[in-house]
Short mmCIF file of C-alpha atoms in Angstrom, two decimals:
data_model
loop_
_atom_site.label_atom_id
_atom_site.label_comp_id
_atom_site.label_asym_id
_atom_site.label_seq_id
_atom_site.Cartn_x
_atom_site.Cartn_y
_atom_site.Cartn_z
CA MET A 730 6.78 -49.71 38.59
CA SER A 731 6.33 -51.00 35.06
CA LEU A 732 4.21 -54.08 34.57
CA GLN A 733 5.69 -56.63 32.17
CA ALA A 734 3.48 -59.21 30.47
CA GLY A 735 5.73 -62.09 31.49
CA ASP A 736 5.90 -61.04 35.16
CA VAL A 737 2.21 -61.29 36.01
CA PRO A 738 0.08 -64.33 36.78
CA GLN A 739 -3.00 -65.18 34.78
CA PRO A 740 -5.68 -62.52 35.32
CA VAL A 741 -9.01 -63.28 36.92
CA SER A 742 -11.20 -60.71 35.14
CA THR A 743 -12.73 -61.85 31.86
CA LEU A 744 -12.31 -59.68 28.77
CA GLY A 745 -14.67 -59.07 25.86
CA VAL A 746 -14.40 -56.77 22.86
CA VAL A 747 -16.84 -54.32 21.27
CA ILE A 748 -16.25 -52.82 17.82
CA VAL A 749 -18.66 -50.29 16.32
CA ASN A 750 -18.84 -50.46 12.52
CA TYR A 751 -20.18 -47.84 10.16
CA ARG A 752 -19.29 -48.40 6.51
CA THR A 753 -15.88 -49.85 7.43
CA PHE A 754 -16.23 -53.50 6.39
CA ASP A 755 -12.59 -54.10 5.42
CA LEU A 756 -11.16 -52.35 8.47
CA THR A 757 -13.53 -54.16 10.84
CA VAL A 758 -12.58 -57.54 9.38
CA GLN A 759 -8.89 -56.63 9.70
CA CYS A 760 -9.42 -55.62 13.34
CA VAL A 761 -11.26 -58.84 14.19
CA ARG A 762 -8.64 -60.97 12.46
CA SER A 763 -5.90 -59.39 14.57
CA LEU A 764 -7.92 -60.14 17.72
CA LEU A 765 -8.28 -63.78 16.74
CA GLU A 766 -4.73 -64.16 15.46
CA HIS A 767 -3.22 -62.89 18.71
CA GLU A 768 -5.88 -64.50 20.93
CA ILE A 769 -6.86 -61.19 22.51
CA ALA A 770 -10.33 -62.54 23.27
CA LYS A 771 -12.41 -65.62 22.56
CA PRO A 772 -14.54 -65.36 19.38
CA ALA A 773 -17.76 -65.62 21.40
CA ASP A 774 -16.63 -62.63 23.49
CA ILE A 775 -16.18 -60.36 20.46
CA VAL A 776 -19.22 -58.24 19.55
CA VAL A 777 -19.35 -56.19 16.36
CA VAL A 778 -22.15 -53.60 16.30
CA ASP A 779 -23.18 -52.28 12.90
CA ASN A 780 -24.65 -48.78 13.17
CA PHE A 781 -27.12 -49.19 10.30
CA SER A 782 -24.46 -48.84 7.59
CA PRO A 783 -26.09 -47.80 4.29
CA ASP A 784 -23.55 -49.83 2.30
CA GLY A 785 -24.82 -53.14 3.64
CA SER A 786 -21.62 -53.85 5.53
CA GLY A 787 -23.58 -55.09 8.54
CA GLU A 788 -25.00 -58.06 6.64
CA ARG A 789 -21.64 -58.65 4.98
CA LEU A 790 -19.98 -58.76 8.41
CA LYS A 791 -22.52 -61.32 9.55
CA GLU A 792 -21.60 -63.51 6.60
CA ALA A 793 -17.86 -63.01 7.07
CA LEU A 794 -17.60 -63.35 10.86
CA SER A 795 -20.45 -65.47 12.17
CA ASP A 796 -18.82 -68.72 11.07
CA GLN A 797 -15.84 -67.79 13.24
CA GLY A 798 -18.05 -67.45 16.31
CA VAL A 799 -17.97 -63.64 16.40
CA ARG A 800 -21.29 -62.00 17.19
CA VAL A 801 -22.55 -59.28 14.85
CA VAL A 802 -25.36 -57.07 16.14
CA LEU A 803 -27.38 -54.98 13.67
CA SER A 804 -28.48 -51.86 15.54
CA GLY A 805 -31.25 -50.89 13.11
CA ARG A 806 -30.32 -47.22 13.51
CA ASN A 807 -27.28 -44.99 13.54
CA GLY A 808 -27.42 -43.52 17.01
CA GLY A 809 -23.76 -42.56 17.01
CA PHE A 810 -20.65 -44.10 18.50
CA GLY A 811 -21.82 -44.01 22.11
CA ALA A 812 -25.11 -45.73 21.31
CA GLY A 813 -23.22 -48.44 19.43
CA VAL A 814 -20.88 -49.01 22.36
CA ASN A 815 -23.79 -49.24 24.79
CA LEU A 816 -25.49 -51.81 22.59
CA GLY A 817 -22.31 -53.85 22.33
CA VAL A 818 -21.58 -53.79 26.05
CA ALA A 819 -25.18 -54.82 26.78
CA ALA A 820 -24.76 -57.76 24.39
CA SER A 821 -21.58 -58.91 26.12
CA HIS A 822 -21.18 -60.60 29.50
CA THR A 823 -17.52 -60.19 30.50
CA ASP A 824 -16.11 -58.32 33.51
CA LEU A 825 -14.07 -56.02 31.28
CA VAL A 826 -14.83 -54.73 27.80
CA LEU A 827 -12.21 -53.60 25.30
CA VAL A 828 -13.76 -50.93 23.06
CA LEU A 829 -12.04 -50.58 19.69
CA ASN A 830 -12.35 -48.46 16.59
CA PRO A 831 -12.47 -50.54 13.39
CA ASP A 832 -9.30 -48.85 12.11
CA THR A 833 -7.14 -50.52 14.76
CA TYR A 834 -5.24 -53.79 15.04
CA PHE A 835 -2.82 -55.59 17.34
CA LEU A 836 0.70 -56.72 16.49
CA SER A 837 1.09 -58.76 19.69
CA ASN A 838 -0.84 -59.81 22.78
CA THR A 839 -0.01 -58.04 26.04
CA VAL A 840 -3.59 -57.51 27.20
CA ASN A 841 -3.04 -59.66 30.28
CA VAL A 842 -1.05 -56.71 31.62
CA ILE A 843 -4.10 -54.47 31.54
CA ARG A 844 -6.41 -57.22 32.81
CA ARG A 845 -4.13 -57.77 35.77
CA LEU A 846 -4.11 -54.03 36.44
CA PHE A 847 -7.89 -54.16 36.84
CA ASP A 848 -7.54 -57.15 39.18
CA GLN A 849 -4.94 -55.43 41.34
CA GLN A 850 -6.59 -52.00 41.44
CA PRO A 851 -10.34 -52.42 41.99
CA LYS A 852 -11.06 -48.68 41.66
CA VAL A 853 -9.79 -48.46 38.08
CA GLY A 854 -12.82 -47.85 35.88
CA VAL A 855 -11.17 -47.13 32.53
CA ALA A 856 -7.72 -47.92 31.14
CA GLY A 857 -6.47 -46.64 27.81
CA LEU A 858 -4.13 -48.48 25.48
CA LYS A 859 -0.99 -47.03 23.92
CA LEU A 860 -2.05 -45.93 20.44
CA ILE A 861 0.66 -45.92 17.80
CA ASN A 862 0.72 -45.03 14.13
CA PRO A 863 1.61 -47.72 11.57
CA ASP A 864 5.17 -46.32 11.55
CA GLY A 865 5.44 -46.88 15.31
CA SER A 866 5.19 -43.24 16.36
CA LEU A 867 3.10 -42.39 19.41
CA GLN A 868 -0.35 -40.77 19.20
CA TYR A 869 -0.44 -39.55 22.84
CA SER A 870 -3.85 -41.00 23.60
CA ALA A 871 -4.06 -39.95 27.27
CA ARG A 872 -4.91 -36.34 27.99
CA ARG A 873 -5.71 -33.70 30.58
CA PHE A 874 -9.13 -32.10 30.60
CA TYR A 875 -9.38 -29.10 28.30
CA SER A 876 -9.05 -25.46 29.20
CA LEU A 877 -9.90 -22.82 26.61
CA PRO A 878 -6.17 -21.99 26.21
CA ASP A 879 -5.59 -25.70 25.45
CA ILE A 880 -8.19 -25.52 22.69
CA LEU A 881 -6.62 -22.37 21.24
CA ALA A 882 -3.19 -23.98 21.34
CA ARG A 883 -4.43 -27.12 19.60
CA ARG A 884 -6.68 -25.56 16.97
CA THR A 885 -5.33 -22.14 16.04
CA SER A 886 -2.06 -20.68 14.78
CA LEU A 887 -1.35 -19.58 18.37
CA GLY A 888 -0.16 -23.13 18.94
CA LYS A 889 3.07 -22.25 17.13
CA LEU A 890 4.13 -19.93 19.95
CA ALA A 891 6.59 -21.38 22.47
CA PRO A 892 4.31 -21.00 25.54
CA MET A 893 1.47 -22.64 23.65
CA ARG A 894 3.70 -25.52 22.54
CA ARG A 895 4.52 -26.18 26.18
CA LEU A 896 0.80 -26.10 26.95
CA VAL A 897 0.15 -28.72 24.27
CA LYS A 898 2.87 -31.00 25.65
CA SER A 899 1.32 -30.73 29.10
CA HIS A 900 -2.19 -31.38 27.76
CA LEU A 901 -0.98 -34.50 25.91
CA LEU A 902 0.92 -35.82 28.96
CA LYS A 903 3.90 -36.44 26.70
CA ARG A 904 6.37 -37.19 29.50
CA ASN A 905 4.17 -39.77 31.19
CA TRP A 906 4.55 -42.41 28.48
CA ARG A 907 8.15 -43.10 29.53
CA GLU A 908 7.12 -45.14 32.55
CA GLY A 909 4.45 -47.72 33.46
CA PRO A 910 0.70 -47.22 34.02
CA PHE A 911 -0.25 -43.67 34.99
CA GLU A 912 -3.36 -41.67 35.79
CA ALA A 913 -4.92 -39.50 33.09
CA ASP A 914 -7.95 -37.24 33.09
CA TRP A 915 -9.23 -39.07 30.02
CA VAL A 916 -8.12 -41.50 27.34
CA MET A 917 -9.08 -41.69 23.69
CA GLY A 918 -12.07 -43.84 22.78
CA THR A 919 -10.15 -45.47 19.94
CA GLY A 920 -8.95 -48.24 22.25
CA PHE A 921 -9.76 -48.52 25.93
CA VAL A 922 -10.86 -51.10 28.49
CA VAL A 923 -13.78 -50.37 30.80
CA ARG A 924 -14.88 -52.21 33.92
CA ARG A 925 -18.50 -53.26 33.41
CA VAL A 926 -19.56 -52.47 36.98
CA ALA A 927 -18.13 -48.94 36.73
CA PHE A 928 -19.58 -48.43 33.25
CA GLU A 929 -23.08 -49.30 34.42
CA GLN A 930 -22.74 -47.32 37.65
CA VAL A 931 -21.87 -44.04 35.90
CA GLY A 932 -24.62 -44.46 33.32
CA CYS A 933 -22.81 -45.94 30.29
CA MET A 934 -22.00 -43.73 27.28
CA ASP A 935 -23.99 -40.52 26.92
CA GLU A 936 -25.90 -41.12 23.68
CA ASP A 937 -26.65 -37.42 23.25
CA TYR A 938 -23.15 -37.12 21.82
CA PHE A 939 -23.35 -38.37 18.25
CA LEU A 940 -19.60 -38.32 17.72
CA TYR A 941 -16.57 -36.92 19.61
CA PHE A 942 -16.18 -36.22 23.34
CA GLU A 943 -18.08 -39.38 24.37
CA GLU A 944 -14.94 -40.80 25.96
CA VAL A 945 -14.05 -37.47 27.61
CA ASP A 946 -17.53 -37.40 29.14
CA LEU A 947 -17.31 -41.04 30.25
CA CYS A 948 -13.93 -40.50 31.92
CA ALA A 949 -15.17 -37.33 33.64
CA ARG A 950 -18.11 -39.27 35.08
CA MET A 951 -15.72 -42.01 36.19
CA TRP A 952 -13.74 -39.50 38.24
CA VAL A 953 -16.93 -37.94 39.63
CA GLY A 954 -18.19 -41.41 40.55
CA GLY A 955 -15.07 -42.30 42.53
CA TRP A 956 -13.31 -44.39 39.87
CA THR A 957 -9.90 -43.74 38.36
CA VAL A 958 -8.73 -43.53 34.76
CA MET A 959 -5.37 -44.97 33.74
CA ALA A 960 -3.20 -45.29 30.65
CA VAL A 961 -1.11 -48.42 30.11
CA PRO A 962 1.94 -47.95 27.84
CA GLU A 963 2.71 -51.68 27.84
CA VAL A 964 -0.36 -52.52 25.72
CA GLU A 965 0.09 -51.21 22.17
CA LEU A 966 -2.59 -50.82 19.52
CA VAL A 967 -1.96 -49.68 15.95
CA HIS A 968 -4.38 -46.95 14.87
CA GLU A 969 -4.71 -46.04 11.20
CA HIS A 970 -6.72 -43.02 12.16
CA GLN A 971 -8.49 -40.48 9.98
CA ARG A 972 -8.21 -37.13 11.78
CA HIS A 973 -11.75 -35.95 11.12
CA SER A 974 -11.83 -33.90 14.32
CA GLN A 975 -8.88 -31.90 12.96
CA ALA A 976 -10.77 -30.87 9.82
CA GLY A 977 -11.79 -27.26 9.21
CA ILE A 978 -13.98 -25.74 11.88
CA TRP A 979 -16.87 -25.26 9.42
CA SER A 980 -16.65 -28.74 7.91
CA SER A 981 -19.32 -31.26 8.84
CA SER A 982 -17.01 -33.09 11.25
CA GLY A 983 -15.74 -29.77 12.61
CA LYS A 984 -19.25 -28.62 13.44
CA THR A 985 -20.03 -31.98 15.07
CA HIS A 986 -16.89 -31.67 17.18
CA LEU A 987 -17.88 -28.17 18.31
CA ARG A 988 -21.40 -29.29 19.24
CA SER A 989 -19.99 -32.15 21.29
CA MET A 990 -17.53 -29.82 23.00
CA LEU A 991 -20.36 -27.45 23.85
CA ARG A 992 -22.38 -30.26 25.40
CA PHE A 993 -19.40 -31.30 27.51
CA PHE A 994 -18.89 -27.77 28.81
CA VAL A 995 -22.61 -27.44 29.57
CA LYS A 996 -22.36 -30.57 31.73
CA PHE A 997 -19.01 -30.01 33.42
CA GLY A 998 -18.43 -26.25 33.36
CA VAL A 999 -16.49 -23.90 31.09
CA PRO A 1000 -12.73 -23.83 31.89
CA TRP A 1001 -12.09 -20.24 30.84
CA VAL A 1002 -8.43 -19.94 31.86
CA TRP A 1003 -7.21 -22.94 33.86
CA ARG A 1004 -7.78 -26.63 33.41
CA PRO A 1005 -10.71 -27.58 35.62
CA SER A 1006 -10.15 -29.48 38.84
CA ARG A 1007 -11.99 -32.77 39.17
CA PRO A 1008 -13.94 -31.57 42.24
CA ALA A 1009 -15.08 -28.47 40.34
CA MET A 1010 -16.20 -30.62 37.42
CA GLY A 1011 -18.03 -32.91 39.81
CA LYS A 1012 -19.86 -29.97 41.35
CA ALA A 1013 -20.85 -28.64 37.91
CA TYR A 1014 -22.00 -32.08 36.81
CA LEU A 1015 -24.18 -32.61 39.88
CA GLN A 1016 -25.75 -29.20 39.30
CA TRP A 1017 -26.41 -30.12 35.66
CA ARG A 1018 -28.07 -33.36 36.75
CA ARG A 1019 -30.32 -31.54 39.21
CA GLN A 1020 -31.39 -29.08 36.52
CA PHE A 1021 -31.79 -31.29 33.47
CA VAL A 1022 -32.08 -34.91 34.66
CA GLU A 1023 -33.75 -34.86 38.05
CA SER A 1024 -35.99 -31.88 37.10
CA PRO A 1025 -37.31 -32.90 33.66
CA ARG A 1026 -39.57 -29.83 33.47
CA ILE A 1027 -36.47 -27.74 32.80
CA LYS A 1028 -35.42 -27.97 29.17
CA GLN A 1029 -31.77 -28.67 28.50
CA PRO A 1030 -29.92 -26.31 26.14
CA ASP A 1031 -29.79 -27.84 22.67
CA ALA A 1032 -26.15 -28.41 21.73
CA SER A 1033 -27.08 -30.01 18.41
CA ALA A 1034 -28.69 -26.99 16.83
#
């Protein structure tokens, strides 16, 4: 059943916002302005984390936003997206946290729909927003976990073959966006809401990912930890995204994406042929923890080399 913004009572859960900035002053200001204009969150509940931008945009954001009551946190280092999110969530105090990329903005306020979803379904740990392009087209921001055939279909010329095209549609859950909230293996980190209790229980964002796959990892740990991951088509967010992860495989961003993918497979198992089941991923993750977290004498394979 579809949830409509006008059909739900006022939500109980409080909502804050975390935006991680790195050399994106103009986009971050635009994002914050849309939050304030549409009353998505109170100014005091909006936290902007600057990841040690070399262009001085952190200090500029302090000057531009502090008078409006928005908090700007200077991290003092660029530890990556996950580290910035962790710092922002720690600086906030709300029940729910909306994590946004700077290159996003709202055209309307329907966030009470997603807040009410968290109130009604206490096992929801993460809920993704409906990401759209500026022209209104859908970005398909809820996905299934990867198999190696999925990766080949998405990143090689094999994706032009009819069977591979069907595989891509299945991976992107294209049919699911026609209805109301639905379960997804993971949702894109560009715009999602996380329940603070769940976030802290599963260990927050894994800061050993510098960029890419942090949200896939977080959602996997949500499922392993007994939480669910949802996507909510009723809450739209415009994303003026730069597709760095789609760059050439030997580009800087391409190499970073591959390293992050390798780390994810080290933690949750390599899905050689079929998409992994959540129980199988949970088993692989627990084994990884026993080897590399609970037994610190064993050195973890270096995925950043």
